[in-house]
Coordinates of C-alpha atoms in Angstrom, one line a residue:
M1 CA 93.5 118.1 93.7
S2 CA 96.1 120.0 91.8
K3 CA 97.5 118.7 88.5
T4 CA 100.9 118.1 90.3
S5 CA 99.3 116.0 93.0
R6 CA 97.1 114.1 90.6
R7 CA 99.9 113.1 88.3
L8 CA 102.1 111.9 91.2
F9 CA 99.2 110.0 92.6
L10 CA 98.2 108.3 89.4
L11 CA 101.7 107.2 88.8
G12 CA 101.6 105.4 92.2
T13 CA 104.5 107.4 93.7
G14 CA 105.2 108.9 97.0
A15 CA 106.1 112.5 97.9
V16 CA 108.6 111.7 100.6
L17 CA 111.8 109.7 100.2
G18 CA 113.3 107.2 102.6
G19 CA 116.5 105.5 103.7
L20 CA 117.9 102.0 102.8
G21 CA 116.8 98.6 104.0
T22 CA 118.3 96.1 101.6
R23 CA 118.3 92.4 101.8
A24 CA 122.1 92.2 101.8
A25 CA 122.4 88.7 103.1
L26 CA 120.4 87.3 100.3
R27 CA 122.3 89.3 97.7
E28 CA 125.5 87.7 98.8
E29 CA 124.3 84.1 98.2
I30 CA 124.6 84.1 94.4
P31 CA 127.8 85.2 92.5
V32 CA 127.1 88.3 90.4
G33 CA 128.7 87.3 87.1
R34 CA 129.0 89.8 84.2
V35 CA 126.3 92.3 83.3
L36 CA 124.0 90.9 80.6
S37 CA 123.2 92.5 77.3
T38 CA 125.8 95.2 77.0
P39 CA 124.9 98.0 74.6
T40 CA 125.8 97.7 71.0
D41 CA 126.1 100.3 68.1
N42 CA 125.3 97.6 65.5
P43 CA 122.0 98.7 63.8
L44 CA 121.4 95.0 62.9
V45 CA 121.4 93.9 66.6
L46 CA 118.0 94.8 68.0
N47 CA 116.7 94.6 71.6
D48 CA 113.3 95.0 73.3
A49 CA 112.1 96.5 76.5
S50 CA 113.7 93.9 78.7
E51 CA 117.2 95.0 77.5
L52 CA 118.1 91.3 77.8
S53 CA 117.1 90.1 74.3
P54 CA 119.9 91.3 71.9
T55 CA 118.9 89.8 68.6
P56 CA 120.9 89.9 65.4
V57 CA 118.7 90.5 62.4
N58 CA 119.5 90.3 58.6
K59 CA 117.4 93.4 57.8
H60 CA 115.6 96.1 59.8
L61 CA 112.9 98.0 57.9
S62 CA 110.7 100.9 58.9
F63 CA 107.4 101.7 57.1
T64 CA 106.5 105.3 58.1
K65 CA 103.5 106.2 55.9
K66 CA 100.0 105.0 55.4
F67 CA 99.9 101.8 53.3
D68 CA 99.0 102.9 49.8
Q69 CA 99.4 100.6 46.8
A70 CA 103.1 101.4 46.4
A71 CA 103.8 100.6 50.1
L72 CA 101.8 97.4 49.9
D73 CA 103.8 96.3 46.9
N74 CA 106.9 97.1 48.7
L75 CA 105.8 95.1 51.8
R76 CA 104.9 92.2 49.5
G77 CA 108.3 92.3 47.9
E78 CA 110.0 92.2 51.3
L79 CA 108.0 89.2 52.3
M80 CA 108.8 87.3 49.1
A81 CA 112.5 88.1 49.5
A82 CA 112.6 86.8 53.0
K83 CA 110.7 83.7 52.0
S84 CA 113.0 83.0 49.0
E85 CA 116.0 83.3 51.3
G86 CA 114.5 81.1 54.0
R87 CA 114.6 83.9 56.5
P88 CA 111.9 84.7 59.2
F89 CA 109.9 87.9 59.1
I90 CA 108.1 89.7 61.9
A91 CA 106.4 93.1 62.2
S92 CA 106.5 95.2 65.4
A93 CA 106.1 98.8 66.6
A94 CA 108.0 99.9 69.6
R95 CA 109.2 96.5 70.8
H96 CA 107.8 96.7 74.3
S97 CA 107.7 93.0 74.7
M98 CA 110.3 91.4 76.8
G99 CA 111.3 88.0 75.4
G100 CA 112.2 88.5 71.8
Q101 CA 108.5 88.3 70.5
S102 CA 109.0 91.4 68.3
M103 CA 112.2 90.4 66.5
A104 CA 113.1 87.9 63.8
R105 CA 116.5 86.4 64.6
G106 CA 118.6 86.3 61.4
G107 CA 115.6 87.6 59.4
T108 CA 113.7 90.7 58.6
T109 CA 112.2 92.8 61.4
L110 CA 109.7 95.4 60.3
S111 CA 109.1 98.5 62.5
L112 CA 105.7 100.2 61.7
T113 CA 105.4 103.9 62.4
D114 CA 102.5 104.7 60.1
D115 CA 100.9 107.2 62.5
W116 CA 97.4 108.2 61.2
V117 CA 93.8 108.1 62.5
A118 CA 90.4 108.6 60.7
I119 CA 87.3 109.0 62.8
D120 CA 83.7 107.9 62.0
S121 CA 81.6 109.6 64.7
S122 CA 78.3 108.2 63.3
A123 CA 79.6 104.6 63.7
M124 CA 81.6 105.4 66.9
T125 CA 84.7 103.9 65.3
Y126 CA 88.0 105.0 64.1
R127 CA 90.5 103.6 61.7
C128 CA 94.3 103.7 62.2
G129 CA 97.5 102.3 60.8
G130 CA 99.0 99.2 62.4
G131 CA 101.9 101.2 63.7
T132 CA 99.9 104.1 65.0
R133 CA 100.8 105.0 68.6
W134 CA 98.0 105.3 71.2
S135 CA 99.3 108.8 71.9
T136 CA 98.2 109.8 68.4
V137 CA 94.8 108.0 68.9
I138 CA 94.2 109.9 72.1
R139 CA 95.2 113.2 70.6
Q140 CA 92.9 112.9 67.6
L141 CA 90.0 111.4 69.5
D142 CA 90.3 113.8 72.4
A143 CA 90.0 116.8 70.1
Q144 CA 86.6 115.6 69.0
G145 CA 85.3 114.5 72.4
F146 CA 86.0 110.7 72.1
S147 CA 88.2 108.2 73.7
P148 CA 89.5 104.7 72.8
A149 CA 87.3 102.0 74.2
V150 CA 90.2 99.8 75.4
M151 CA 93.9 100.5 75.2
Q152 CA 97.0 99.6 77.3
S153 CA 97.6 101.7 80.4
N154 CA 100.3 103.7 78.6
N155 CA 100.2 105.6 75.3
D156 CA 103.5 104.8 73.6
F157 CA 102.6 101.3 72.3
G158 CA 101.5 100.5 68.8
V159 CA 97.8 99.7 68.1
A160 CA 98.3 96.6 66.1
S161 CA 100.8 95.3 68.7
T162 CA 98.1 95.8 71.4
Y163 CA 95.7 93.7 69.3
S164 CA 98.5 91.1 68.7
V165 CA 99.0 90.6 72.4
N166 CA 95.3 91.2 73.1
A167 CA 96.3 93.7 75.9
H168 CA 93.9 95.2 78.3
G169 CA 93.9 98.3 80.5
W170 CA 92.0 100.3 83.1
P171 CA 88.7 100.8 81.2
V172 CA 85.8 98.6 82.3
P173 CA 83.8 96.5 81.8
F174 CA 85.8 95.2 78.8
S175 CA 87.9 92.2 78.0
G176 CA 91.2 92.7 76.0
C177 CA 91.7 95.1 73.2
G178 CA 90.6 92.6 70.6
S179 CA 87.0 92.7 71.9
T180 CA 86.8 96.3 70.6
V181 CA 88.4 95.7 67.2
K182 CA 85.7 95.7 64.4
S183 CA 87.9 94.7 61.5
L184 CA 91.5 94.7 60.2
R185 CA 93.5 94.3 57.1
M186 CA 96.4 91.9 57.1
M187 CA 99.0 90.7 54.5
L188 CA 99.6 87.0 54.7
A189 CA 102.7 85.0 54.1
D190 CA 101.7 84.4 50.4
G191 CA 101.5 88.2 49.9
S192 CA 97.7 88.3 49.7
L193 CA 95.9 91.2 51.5
I194 CA 92.8 90.2 53.3
T195 CA 90.1 91.8 55.6
C196 CA 89.4 90.0 58.8
S197 CA 86.4 90.6 61.1
R198 CA 83.8 88.5 63.0
S199 CA 82.0 87.9 59.8
E200 CA 84.9 87.7 57.3
N201 CA 87.8 85.4 57.8
A202 CA 86.6 85.1 61.3
D203 CA 88.9 82.2 62.2
I204 CA 92.0 84.3 61.2
F205 CA 90.6 87.3 63.1
R206 CA 90.3 85.2 66.3
A207 CA 93.7 83.5 65.8
A208 CA 95.5 86.8 65.2
M209 CA 93.8 88.3 68.3
G210 CA 96.6 87.7 70.8
G211 CA 98.4 85.8 68.0
Y212 CA 101.8 87.7 68.4
G213 CA 102.1 88.6 64.7
L214 CA 102.4 85.0 63.6
F215 CA 99.7 85.1 60.9
G216 CA 100.7 88.2 59.0
V217 CA 101.4 92.0 59.0
I218 CA 98.5 94.1 60.1
T219 CA 98.3 97.2 58.0
E220 CA 95.3 98.9 59.5
L221 CA 92.5 98.4 62.0
E222 CA 88.9 99.6 62.7
M223 CA 88.3 100.1 66.5
Q224 CA 85.5 101.1 68.7
M225 CA 85.5 104.4 70.6
V226 CA 83.5 105.9 73.4
V227 CA 82.7 109.4 74.5
N228 CA 85.4 111.0 76.6
T229 CA 84.0 111.8 80.0
R230 CA 84.9 113.8 83.1
L231 CA 85.4 111.3 86.0
E232 CA 85.7 111.5 89.7
P233 CA 87.5 108.9 91.8
R234 CA 86.5 106.9 94.9
F235 CA 88.9 105.1 97.2
E236 CA 88.5 102.0 99.3
R237 CA 91.1 100.5 101.6
M238 CA 90.7 96.9 102.5
S239 CA 92.4 93.5 103.1
P240 CA 93.7 91.8 100.0
M241 CA 91.8 88.7 100.9
E242 CA 88.5 90.5 100.2
F243 CA 89.7 92.5 97.2
G244 CA 88.9 90.2 94.3
P245 CA 85.1 89.7 94.9
R246 CA 84.6 93.3 96.0
F247 CA 86.4 94.6 93.0
V248 CA 84.3 92.7 90.5
K249 CA 81.1 93.4 92.5
T250 CA 81.8 97.2 92.5
I251 CA 82.5 97.2 88.7
K252 CA 79.2 95.4 88.0
D253 CA 77.0 97.2 90.6
G254 CA 75.4 99.5 88.1
T255 CA 76.8 102.7 89.4
G256 CA 78.6 103.6 86.2
V257 CA 82.2 102.7 86.9
Q258 CA 84.3 103.4 83.8
M259 CA 87.9 103.0 85.0
A260 CA 89.1 100.9 87.9
Y261 CA 92.3 99.6 89.3
G262 CA 93.8 98.4 92.6
R263 CA 97.2 98.5 94.4
M264 CA 98.8 96.7 97.3
D265 CA 101.6 97.5 99.7
V266 CA 104.8 96.1 98.4
S267 CA 107.1 96.8 101.4
I268 CA 108.9 93.6 102.5
D269 CA 107.9 93.8 106.2
R270 CA 104.2 94.0 105.4
F271 CA 104.1 92.5 101.9
F272 CA 100.7 92.4 100.3
E273 CA 99.0 93.0 103.7
E274 CA 96.8 95.8 102.5
A275 CA 95.0 96.8 99.3
M276 CA 93.5 99.9 97.8
M277 CA 90.7 100.0 95.2
I278 CA 90.3 103.1 93.1
T279 CA 87.2 103.5 90.8
Y280 CA 86.2 106.3 88.5
R281 CA 82.6 107.3 87.7
P282 CA 81.2 110.1 85.5
T283 CA 80.6 113.4 87.3
R284 CA 77.3 115.2 87.0
N285 CA 78.8 118.1 85.1
Q286 CA 80.1 116.9 81.7
S287 CA 80.5 120.3 80.1
D288 CA 83.8 122.1 79.2
I289 CA 85.9 118.9 79.3
P290 CA 89.6 120.1 79.1
P291 CA 92.1 118.6 76.7
A292 CA 94.1 115.6 77.9
P293 CA 97.5 116.9 79.0
G294 CA 100.7 115.1 77.8
S295 CA 103.6 114.0 79.9
G296 CA 105.7 116.8 81.3
W297 CA 108.2 117.6 84.1
L298 CA 105.8 116.2 86.7
S299 CA 106.1 112.7 85.3
H300 CA 109.9 112.9 85.3
T301 CA 109.8 114.1 89.0
A302 CA 107.5 111.1 89.7
R303 CA 110.0 108.8 88.1
R304 CA 112.7 109.8 90.5
I305 CA 110.4 109.4 93.5
F306 CA 109.3 106.0 92.2
R307 CA 112.9 104.8 91.7
D308 CA 113.9 105.7 95.2
Q309 CA 111.8 102.7 96.4
L310 CA 114.6 100.4 95.2
G311 CA 116.1 98.7 98.3
S312 CA 114.2 100.9 100.7
D313 CA 111.3 99.7 102.8
R314 CA 111.0 103.1 104.3
A315 CA 110.5 104.7 100.9
K316 CA 107.9 102.0 100.1
H317 CA 106.1 102.7 103.4
R318 CA 105.9 106.4 102.6
R319 CA 104.8 105.8 99.1
W320 CA 101.9 103.6 100.5
W321 CA 101.1 106.3 103.0
F322 CA 100.8 108.8 100.2
E323 CA 98.8 106.5 98.0
A324 CA 96.5 104.8 100.5
G325 CA 96.5 107.2 103.4
L326 CA 96.9 110.7 101.9
G327 CA 95.7 110.0 98.4
P328 CA 91.9 109.8 99.1
F329 CA 92.1 113.3 100.8
I330 CA 94.0 115.1 98.0
G331 CA 92.9 113.0 95.0
G332 CA 89.2 113.4 95.1
S333 CA 88.7 116.0 92.4
D334 CA 87.7 115.1 88.9
T335 CA 89.9 114.2 85.8
T336 CA 89.0 112.9 82.4
R337 CA 89.1 109.5 80.8
N338 CA 91.7 110.5 78.3
T339 CA 93.9 112.1 80.9
L340 CA 94.1 108.8 82.8
L341 CA 95.2 107.1 79.6
N342 CA 97.6 109.7 78.2
E343 CA 100.9 108.8 79.9
P344 CA 103.9 107.2 78.3
V345 CA 105.6 104.3 80.0
I346 CA 109.0 105.8 79.2
T347 CA 108.6 108.4 82.0
L348 CA 109.2 105.6 84.6
D349 CA 112.3 104.2 82.9
D350 CA 115.0 103.2 85.4
Q351 CA 117.9 104.8 83.4
D352 CA 120.3 102.5 85.2
P353 CA 122.6 100.5 82.9
G354 CA 123.0 97.8 85.6
R355 CA 119.3 97.1 86.1
T356 CA 116.2 96.6 84.0
D357 CA 112.5 96.6 84.6
I358 CA 110.7 93.3 84.1
L359 CA 107.0 92.8 84.1
H360 CA 105.0 89.8 85.2
E361 CA 101.2 89.4 84.8
Y362 CA 99.0 86.8 86.2
F363 CA 95.2 86.3 85.8
V364 CA 93.2 84.7 88.6
S365 CA 89.5 84.4 89.3
P366 CA 88.1 86.9 91.8
E367 CA 87.3 84.1 94.3
N368 CA 90.9 82.8 94.1
F369 CA 92.6 86.2 94.5
G370 CA 93.3 85.6 98.2
A371 CA 95.1 82.3 97.4
F372 CA 97.2 84.2 94.8
V373 CA 98.1 86.8 97.4
S374 CA 99.2 84.1 99.8
A375 CA 101.3 82.4 97.1
C376 CA 103.0 85.7 96.3
Q377 CA 103.7 86.4 100.0
E378 CA 105.5 83.0 100.2
V379 CA 107.4 83.3 96.9
I380 CA 108.4 86.9 96.2
P381 CA 109.9 88.3 99.4
S382 CA 112.3 85.3 99.7
S383 CA 113.6 86.0 96.1
Y384 CA 116.4 88.3 95.0
Q385 CA 114.0 90.4 93.0
E386 CA 112.8 94.0 93.9
L387 CA 109.1 94.4 93.4
L388 CA 108.3 98.1 93.0
N389 CA 104.7 98.0 92.1
I390 CA 101.6 95.9 91.6
T391 CA 98.5 97.1 89.7
L392 CA 95.3 95.1 89.8
R393 CA 92.7 95.3 86.9
Y394 CA 89.5 93.7 85.9
V395 CA 89.3 91.6 82.6
A396 CA 86.0 90.5 81.3
P397 CA 85.7 87.0 79.8
D398 CA 87.3 86.4 76.4
N399 CA 85.7 83.6 74.4
E400 CA 87.1 84.7 71.1
S401 CA 90.9 84.6 71.1
W402 CA 92.5 81.2 70.5
L403 CA 95.0 82.1 73.2
S404 CA 92.6 83.5 75.7
Y405 CA 94.0 84.2 79.2
A406 CA 90.5 85.1 80.6
P407 CA 87.9 82.4 80.0
N408 CA 85.9 83.9 82.9
D409 CA 86.1 87.0 85.0
R410 CA 89.7 87.6 85.9
I411 CA 91.7 89.9 88.2
A412 CA 94.9 90.9 86.2
C413 CA 97.8 91.2 88.5
V414 CA 100.5 93.3 86.9
M415 CA 103.8 93.4 88.7
L416 CA 106.9 95.5 88.0
F417 CA 110.2 94.2 89.2
S418 CA 113.6 95.9 89.1
Q419 CA 116.1 93.2 88.1
E420 CA 119.8 93.3 88.2
K421 CA 121.3 92.7 84.7
S422 CA 123.5 89.9 85.9
H423 CA 123.6 86.1 85.7
R424 CA 122.4 85.8 89.3
G425 CA 119.6 88.2 88.6
E426 CA 118.4 86.4 85.6
A427 CA 118.7 82.9 87.2
D428 CA 116.8 84.0 90.2
M429 CA 114.1 85.7 88.1
H430 CA 113.7 82.5 86.0
R431 CA 113.4 80.4 89.2
M432 CA 110.9 82.7 90.8
T433 CA 108.8 83.0 87.6
E434 CA 108.4 79.2 87.3
E435 CA 107.3 79.0 90.9
L436 CA 104.8 81.8 90.6
I437 CA 103.4 80.2 87.4
D438 CA 103.1 76.9 89.1
R439 CA 101.2 78.4 92.1
T440 CA 98.9 80.4 89.7
L441 CA 98.1 77.4 87.6
A442 CA 97.3 75.4 90.8
I443 CA 94.4 77.8 91.5
G444 CA 93.1 77.8 88.0
G445 CA 94.8 80.9 86.8
S446 CA 97.0 81.9 83.9
Y447 CA 100.0 84.1 83.0
Y448 CA 100.7 86.6 80.2
L449 CA 102.9 85.7 77.2
P450 CA 104.6 89.0 76.1
Y451 CA 107.2 88.9 78.8
R452 CA 110.4 86.9 79.5
L453 CA 110.3 83.3 78.2
H454 CA 110.9 81.7 81.6
A455 CA 107.9 79.3 81.7
R456 CA 108.3 75.6 81.1
Q457 CA 106.6 73.9 78.1
D458 CA 104.2 72.1 80.4
Q459 CA 103.2 75.4 82.0
I460 CA 102.3 77.2 78.8
E461 CA 100.3 74.2 77.5
K462 CA 98.3 74.1 80.8
A463 CA 97.8 77.9 80.9
Y464 CA 96.7 78.0 77.2
P465 CA 94.6 74.9 76.2
G466 CA 94.3 76.5 72.7
L467 CA 98.0 76.4 72.1
R468 CA 98.1 73.2 70.0
P469 CA 95.2 74.2 67.6
F470 CA 96.7 77.7 67.4
A471 CA 100.0 76.2 66.3
A472 CA 98.3 73.9 63.8
K473 CA 96.4 76.8 62.3
K474 CA 99.5 78.9 61.9
R475 CA 101.3 76.0 60.2
A476 CA 98.4 75.5 57.8
M477 CA 98.4 79.2 56.9
D478 CA 102.1 79.7 56.8
P479 CA 103.6 76.3 55.8
G480 CA 107.0 77.9 55.1
N481 CA 107.1 79.2 58.6
L482 CA 107.8 82.8 57.4
F483 CA 106.4 84.6 60.5
R484 CA 108.3 83.5 63.6
H485 CA 110.1 84.8 66.6
A486 CA 111.5 83.7 70.0
L487 CA 108.1 82.9 71.4
W488 CA 107.3 80.6 68.5
D489 CA 110.7 78.9 68.5
T490 CA 110.7 78.3 72.3
Y491 CA 107.2 76.9 72.8
M492 CA 104.8 76.9 69.8
A493 CA 107.1 75.1 67.4
R494 CA 107.1 72.2 69.9
S495 CA 103.3 72.1 70.2

């Protein structure tokens, strides 16, 4: 497979474009209203990846270098200033969340860009700054033959942010990123700097894992790494009703699967009627592993092809033909672990001022995956939303995080919607989200918290039984409620 073909295939795009097939009748049922979240030049109004969370802040800081003593003193001073003024404080990296989780309304928002990595090959670990991007981690590790054990599926997120949402990715057989963190340093609300691990301040370590920055500012982390390997893919086409159990069985069958994901057909006229499982195993030849390429013109070409799915079942049909029909024939040659990971999410940006991309993610047990598919078939096509992609991943059980979304084996169902930035688009997304969460909870599943805050209070409490003790722990550690954001204000403050 050529590099061109592989990049287009991995991004889940098709090589042939199609015509239009919009749901015009449904679009006329709801008045449009004005476009939401118009751009602003005010540097003290921040937004996140949703483009629907404009948030006025009192101060926006950026820490760009490794935290030496002077930088730590500076951070401590900013925390004390915010506390004395009664203002909230929150740290973030690239603000890829979608519901205001990375900004402090009326307070201080800290952007971390301290990009550094230190490798310990004997311990198979690396240390990095809280704001280090995964692109830097991959570049540094790749040069020495290593790869991050777990990271998100794109490389432009911050490492501490990934831990703070306990994100997962394609690598198997892992749980979330937190399962591969050995230790971290964190500055608390009182200005103290502590080390957290499974043996030191273990309760804080577990609470901050998927704790959304509510316990302190993470200044650096120690993470597990693995050997970078040359991988070859295998493709299996199947009914979605059998995907869940087969996916987990394949990952656990002892054949050395290192990366795995699935996709389903998203065209409206055959919605979720077919699935594809893609798994990667090491090749016999592990010599002369090439450097992981970065994003180039191929990714931008793929973005245009991906975007032409909007409103077009014909384009979605042809994309599925490319991915599930042609893909196994042209995509069989090897790649590397780091190549699969080294792609920024920005290359698929919609670049449409009237629309925005909104992610949903649901976690269901393998045996209930078929029921989840049926629920989606009943809920999504009748909505106003445009589903452009679904990626299916495996998540191993997480019994550490206080806000665990995977108490047992889970299939993570990551859906990318293109939403119109209007009142009708937002209202319909809110309605559809509530319905999907209800249907997922009914089959014992859960949903992911970094996205739009459309769930009801009873839904988050049912999905996350640890929410109340989590909130109590946060109040005990931060009685002045210094660290807070929209997720806390909307749900956790009420728990």
